[in-house]
mmCIF file of C-alpha atoms in Angstrom:
data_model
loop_
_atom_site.group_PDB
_atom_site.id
_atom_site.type_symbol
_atom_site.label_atom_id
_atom_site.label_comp_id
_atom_site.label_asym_id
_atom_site.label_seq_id
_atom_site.Cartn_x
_atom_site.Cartn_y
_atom_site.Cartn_z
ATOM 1 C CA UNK A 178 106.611 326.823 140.513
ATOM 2 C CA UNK A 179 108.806 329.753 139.368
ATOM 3 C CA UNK A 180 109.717 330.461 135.852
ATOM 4 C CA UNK A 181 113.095 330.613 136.927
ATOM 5 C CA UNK A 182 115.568 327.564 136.350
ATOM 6 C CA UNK A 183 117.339 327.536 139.389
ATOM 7 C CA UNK A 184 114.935 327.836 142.011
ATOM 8 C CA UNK A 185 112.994 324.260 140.163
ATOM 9 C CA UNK A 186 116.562 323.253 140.257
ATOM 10 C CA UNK A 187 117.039 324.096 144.567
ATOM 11 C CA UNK A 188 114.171 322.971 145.236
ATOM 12 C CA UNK A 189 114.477 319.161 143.193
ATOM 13 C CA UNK A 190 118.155 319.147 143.895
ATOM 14 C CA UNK A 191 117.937 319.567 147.615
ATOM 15 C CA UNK A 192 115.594 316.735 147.830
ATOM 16 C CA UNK A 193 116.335 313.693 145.099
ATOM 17 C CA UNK A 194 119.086 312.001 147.373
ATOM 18 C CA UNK A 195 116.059 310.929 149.687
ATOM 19 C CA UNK A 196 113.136 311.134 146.527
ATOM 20 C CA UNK A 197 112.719 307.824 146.213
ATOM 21 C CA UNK A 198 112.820 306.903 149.828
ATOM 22 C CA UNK A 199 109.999 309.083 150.739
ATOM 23 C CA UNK A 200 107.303 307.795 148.365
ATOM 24 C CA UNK A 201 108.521 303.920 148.450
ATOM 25 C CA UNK A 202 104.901 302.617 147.162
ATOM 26 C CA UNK A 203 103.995 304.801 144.334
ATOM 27 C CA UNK A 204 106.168 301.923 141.955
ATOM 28 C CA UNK A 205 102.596 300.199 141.430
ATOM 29 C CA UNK A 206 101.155 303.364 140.513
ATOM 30 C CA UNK A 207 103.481 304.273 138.013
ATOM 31 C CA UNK A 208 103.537 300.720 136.217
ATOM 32 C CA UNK A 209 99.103 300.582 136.206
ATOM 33 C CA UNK A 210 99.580 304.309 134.616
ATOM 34 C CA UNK A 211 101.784 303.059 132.141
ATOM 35 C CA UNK A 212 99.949 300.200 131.469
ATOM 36 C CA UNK A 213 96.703 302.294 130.677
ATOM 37 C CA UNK A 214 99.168 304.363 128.144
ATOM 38 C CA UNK A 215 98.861 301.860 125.814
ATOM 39 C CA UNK A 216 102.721 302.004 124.641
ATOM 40 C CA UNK A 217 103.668 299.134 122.014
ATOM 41 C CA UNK A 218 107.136 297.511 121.231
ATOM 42 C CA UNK A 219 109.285 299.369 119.301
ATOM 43 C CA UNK A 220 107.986 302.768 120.369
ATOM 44 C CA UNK A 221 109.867 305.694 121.498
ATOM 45 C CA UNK A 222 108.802 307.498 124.398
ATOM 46 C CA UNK A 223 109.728 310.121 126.578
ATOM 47 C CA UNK A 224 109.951 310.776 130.437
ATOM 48 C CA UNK A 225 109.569 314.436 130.739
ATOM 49 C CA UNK A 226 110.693 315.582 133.918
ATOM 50 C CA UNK A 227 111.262 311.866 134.965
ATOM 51 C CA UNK A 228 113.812 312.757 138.155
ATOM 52 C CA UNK A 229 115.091 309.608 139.735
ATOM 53 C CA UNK A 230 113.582 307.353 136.627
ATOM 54 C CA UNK A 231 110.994 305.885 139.182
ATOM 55 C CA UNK A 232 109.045 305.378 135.505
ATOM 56 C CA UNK A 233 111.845 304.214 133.388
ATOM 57 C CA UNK A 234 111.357 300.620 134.292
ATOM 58 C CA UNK A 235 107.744 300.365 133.430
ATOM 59 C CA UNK A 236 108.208 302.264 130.118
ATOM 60 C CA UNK A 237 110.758 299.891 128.898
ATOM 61 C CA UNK A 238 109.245 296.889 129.778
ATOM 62 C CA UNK A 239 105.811 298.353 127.498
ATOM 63 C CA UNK A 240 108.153 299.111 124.834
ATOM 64 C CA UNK A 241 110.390 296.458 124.875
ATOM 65 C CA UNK A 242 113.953 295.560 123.544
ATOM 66 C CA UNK A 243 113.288 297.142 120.268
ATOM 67 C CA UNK A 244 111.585 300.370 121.669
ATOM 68 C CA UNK A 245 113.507 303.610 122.521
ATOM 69 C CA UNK A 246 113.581 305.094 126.463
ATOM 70 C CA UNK A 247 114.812 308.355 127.339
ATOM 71 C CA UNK A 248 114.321 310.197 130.796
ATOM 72 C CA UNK A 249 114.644 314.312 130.181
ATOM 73 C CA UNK A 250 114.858 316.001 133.400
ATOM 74 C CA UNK A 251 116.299 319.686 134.142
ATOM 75 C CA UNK A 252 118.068 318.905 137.684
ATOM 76 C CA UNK A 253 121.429 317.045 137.604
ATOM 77 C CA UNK A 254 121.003 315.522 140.901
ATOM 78 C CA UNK A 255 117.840 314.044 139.726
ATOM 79 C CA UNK A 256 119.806 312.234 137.096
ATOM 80 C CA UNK A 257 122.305 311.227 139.584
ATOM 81 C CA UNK A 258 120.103 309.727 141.797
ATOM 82 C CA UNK A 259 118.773 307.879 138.579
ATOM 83 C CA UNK A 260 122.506 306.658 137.839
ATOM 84 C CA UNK A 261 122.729 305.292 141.160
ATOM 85 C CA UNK A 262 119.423 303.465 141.274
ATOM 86 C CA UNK A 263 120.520 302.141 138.084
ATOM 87 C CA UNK A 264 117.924 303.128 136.028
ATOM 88 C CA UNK A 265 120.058 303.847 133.004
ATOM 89 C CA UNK A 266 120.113 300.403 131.878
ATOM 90 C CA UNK A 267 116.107 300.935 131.427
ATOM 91 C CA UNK A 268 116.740 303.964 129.152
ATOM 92 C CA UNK A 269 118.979 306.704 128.107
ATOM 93 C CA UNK A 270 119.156 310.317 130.585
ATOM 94 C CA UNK A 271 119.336 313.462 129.030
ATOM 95 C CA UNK A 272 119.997 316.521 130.842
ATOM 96 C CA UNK A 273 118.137 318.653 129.304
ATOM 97 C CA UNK A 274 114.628 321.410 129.438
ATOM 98 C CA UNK A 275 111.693 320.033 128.683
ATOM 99 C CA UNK A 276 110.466 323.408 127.898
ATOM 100 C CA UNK A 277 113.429 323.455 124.866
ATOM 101 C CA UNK A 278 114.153 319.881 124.173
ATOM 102 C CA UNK A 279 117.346 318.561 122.278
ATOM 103 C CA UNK A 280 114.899 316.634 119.894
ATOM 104 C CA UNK A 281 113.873 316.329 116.064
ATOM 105 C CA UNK A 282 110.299 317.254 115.032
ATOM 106 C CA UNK A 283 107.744 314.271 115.002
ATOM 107 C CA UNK A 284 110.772 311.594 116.478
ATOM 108 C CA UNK A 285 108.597 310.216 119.566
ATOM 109 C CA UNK A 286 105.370 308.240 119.533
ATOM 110 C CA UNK A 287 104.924 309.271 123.195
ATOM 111 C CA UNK A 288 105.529 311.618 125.781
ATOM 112 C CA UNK A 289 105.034 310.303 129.930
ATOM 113 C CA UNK A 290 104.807 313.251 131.962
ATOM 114 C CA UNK A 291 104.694 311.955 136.113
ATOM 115 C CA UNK A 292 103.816 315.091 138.333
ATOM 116 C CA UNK A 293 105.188 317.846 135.392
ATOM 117 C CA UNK A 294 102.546 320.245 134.438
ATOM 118 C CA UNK A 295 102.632 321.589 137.748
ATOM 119 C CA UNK A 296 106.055 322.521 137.712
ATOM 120 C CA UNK A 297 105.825 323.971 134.155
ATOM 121 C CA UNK A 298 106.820 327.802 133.633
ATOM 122 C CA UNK A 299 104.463 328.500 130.609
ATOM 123 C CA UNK A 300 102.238 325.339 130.249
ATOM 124 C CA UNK A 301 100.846 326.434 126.976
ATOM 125 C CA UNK A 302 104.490 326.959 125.285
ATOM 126 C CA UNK A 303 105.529 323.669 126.913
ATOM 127 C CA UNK A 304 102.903 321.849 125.966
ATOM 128 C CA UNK A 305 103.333 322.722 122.384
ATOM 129 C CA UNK A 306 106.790 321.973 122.595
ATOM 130 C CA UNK A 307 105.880 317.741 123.606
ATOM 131 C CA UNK A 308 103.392 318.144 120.889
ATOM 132 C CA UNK A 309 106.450 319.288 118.528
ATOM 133 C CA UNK A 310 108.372 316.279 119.253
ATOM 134 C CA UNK A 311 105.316 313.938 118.947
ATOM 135 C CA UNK A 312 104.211 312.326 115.693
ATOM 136 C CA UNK A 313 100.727 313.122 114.862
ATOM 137 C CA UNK A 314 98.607 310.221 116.268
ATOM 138 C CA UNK A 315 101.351 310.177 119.499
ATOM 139 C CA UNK A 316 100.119 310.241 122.778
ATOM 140 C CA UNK A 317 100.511 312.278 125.940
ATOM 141 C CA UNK A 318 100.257 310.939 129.533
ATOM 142 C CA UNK A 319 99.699 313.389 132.577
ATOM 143 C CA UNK A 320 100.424 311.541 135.372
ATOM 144 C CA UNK A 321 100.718 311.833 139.434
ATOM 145 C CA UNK A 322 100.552 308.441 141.863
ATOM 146 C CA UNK A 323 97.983 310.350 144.044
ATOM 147 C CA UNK A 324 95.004 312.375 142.878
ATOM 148 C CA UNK A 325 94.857 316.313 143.260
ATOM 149 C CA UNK A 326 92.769 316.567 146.464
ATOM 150 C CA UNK A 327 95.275 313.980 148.302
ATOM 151 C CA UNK A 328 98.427 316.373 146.707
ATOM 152 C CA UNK A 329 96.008 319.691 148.189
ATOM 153 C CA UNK A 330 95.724 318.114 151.446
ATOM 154 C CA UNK A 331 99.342 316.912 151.606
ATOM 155 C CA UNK A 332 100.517 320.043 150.743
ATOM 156 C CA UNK A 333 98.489 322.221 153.290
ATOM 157 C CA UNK A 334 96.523 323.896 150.319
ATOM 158 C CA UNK A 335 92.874 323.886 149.057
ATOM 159 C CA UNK A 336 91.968 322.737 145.667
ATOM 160 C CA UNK A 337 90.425 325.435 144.385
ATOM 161 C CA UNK A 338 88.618 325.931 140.819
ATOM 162 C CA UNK A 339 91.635 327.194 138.649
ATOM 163 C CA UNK A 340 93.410 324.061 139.037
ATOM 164 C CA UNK A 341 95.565 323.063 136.662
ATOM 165 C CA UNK A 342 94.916 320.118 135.868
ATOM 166 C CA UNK A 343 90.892 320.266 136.788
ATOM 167 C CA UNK A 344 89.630 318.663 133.735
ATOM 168 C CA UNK A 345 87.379 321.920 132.719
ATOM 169 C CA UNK A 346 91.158 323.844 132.681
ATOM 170 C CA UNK A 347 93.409 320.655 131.416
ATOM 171 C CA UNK A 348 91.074 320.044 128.375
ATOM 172 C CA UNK A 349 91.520 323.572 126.608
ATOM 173 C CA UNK A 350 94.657 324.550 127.646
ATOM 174 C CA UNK A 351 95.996 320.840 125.798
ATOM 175 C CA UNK A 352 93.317 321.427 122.670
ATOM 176 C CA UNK A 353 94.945 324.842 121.983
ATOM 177 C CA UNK A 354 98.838 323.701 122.718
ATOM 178 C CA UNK A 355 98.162 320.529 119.894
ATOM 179 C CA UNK A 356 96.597 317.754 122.033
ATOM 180 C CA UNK A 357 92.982 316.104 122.323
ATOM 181 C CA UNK A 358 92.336 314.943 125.874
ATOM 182 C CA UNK A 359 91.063 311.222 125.745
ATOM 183 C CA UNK A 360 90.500 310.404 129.378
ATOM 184 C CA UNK A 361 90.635 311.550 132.257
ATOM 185 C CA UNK A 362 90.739 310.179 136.052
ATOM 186 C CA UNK A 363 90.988 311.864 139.482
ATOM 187 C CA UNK A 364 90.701 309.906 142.153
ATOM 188 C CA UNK A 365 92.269 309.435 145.703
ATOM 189 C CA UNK A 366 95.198 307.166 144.387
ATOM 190 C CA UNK A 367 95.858 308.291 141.172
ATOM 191 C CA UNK A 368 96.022 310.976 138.702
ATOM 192 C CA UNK A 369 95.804 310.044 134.898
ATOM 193 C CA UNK A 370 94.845 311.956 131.872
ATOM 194 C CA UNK A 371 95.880 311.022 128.596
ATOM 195 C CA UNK A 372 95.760 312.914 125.115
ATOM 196 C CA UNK A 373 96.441 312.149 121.615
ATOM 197 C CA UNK A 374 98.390 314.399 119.387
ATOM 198 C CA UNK A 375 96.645 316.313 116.816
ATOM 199 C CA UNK A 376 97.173 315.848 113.026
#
């Protein structure tokens, strides 16, 4: 994806009316991934880049009544879509950059990131920048409902080597941007790798 704002904006903007409607079965996928995050009640976690809040449901329900929700995504018809699935009563939507968030130092326990490093301008910088709003100890979840040789195929593209999110790439580029990669799965149905934020 493009550094530049608007053309992430076009390109999720044209398309979140009918989002949800064109993957209708990755909910299950989205509720075992944030079941493996190992969220408590009463934390506060993010949805980076969460678009029509397709994880907002799951994350509240692993945080509970006394846990804090909020879906941060960069393309207003994303939200809107969001608002009209109703997905605001799960958590609160924040317009906002994830790459520049609107958040204190330290104020999160987690960060849930569903199909965002790819669309990333500097992955390093924004990286760091969940770690800055991540107490140490916090946790990172990279997560996309189908694995990266499904995505290659379905996009008409081979996986090659300098993959983002190949775990021989994912692993440094999160150690030096202040996370420890924990696990890691690739396979056919899901994508998963989770990280904990260093002290």
């Amino acid at each position: 994806m493009s550094d530049d704002h608007t053309h992430v904006q076009e390109f999720f903007g044209a398309r979140a009316a009918d989002w949800d409607r064109k993957f209708p079965g990755d909910g299950p996928a989205f509720a075992t991934a944030v079941a493996e995050f190992g969220l408590r009640p009463g934390d506060r976690v993010l949805d980076a880049g969460c678009g029509t809040g397709r994880a907002l449901s799951a994350l509240r329900a692993a945080v509970g009544p006394s846990g804090t929700v909020v879906g941060a995504d960069l393309t207003p018809e994303m939200l809107a879509a969001a608002l009209r699935a109703g997905r605001d009563a799960e958590g609160a939507l924040l317009l906002a950059d994830v790459a520049r968030l609107p958040l204190r130092d330290g104020c999160l326990d987690a960060v849930f990131g569903a199909g965002l490093i790819a669309h990333l301008p500097d992955p390093a910088a924004n990286l760091r920048e969940l770690a800055r709003v991540v107490r140490p100890g916090g946790r990172l979840a990279l997560f996309h409902p189908i694995g990266r040789a499904a995505l290659a195929a379905r996009q008409g593209r081979e996986l090659t080597p300098d993959d983002l999110r190949a775990e021989h790439n994912l692993g440094p580029l999160l150690a030096g941007s202040g996370w420890e990669l924990t696990s890691y799965a690739d396979e056919d149905d899901r994508f998963l790798a989770l990280a904990v934020r260093a002290a």
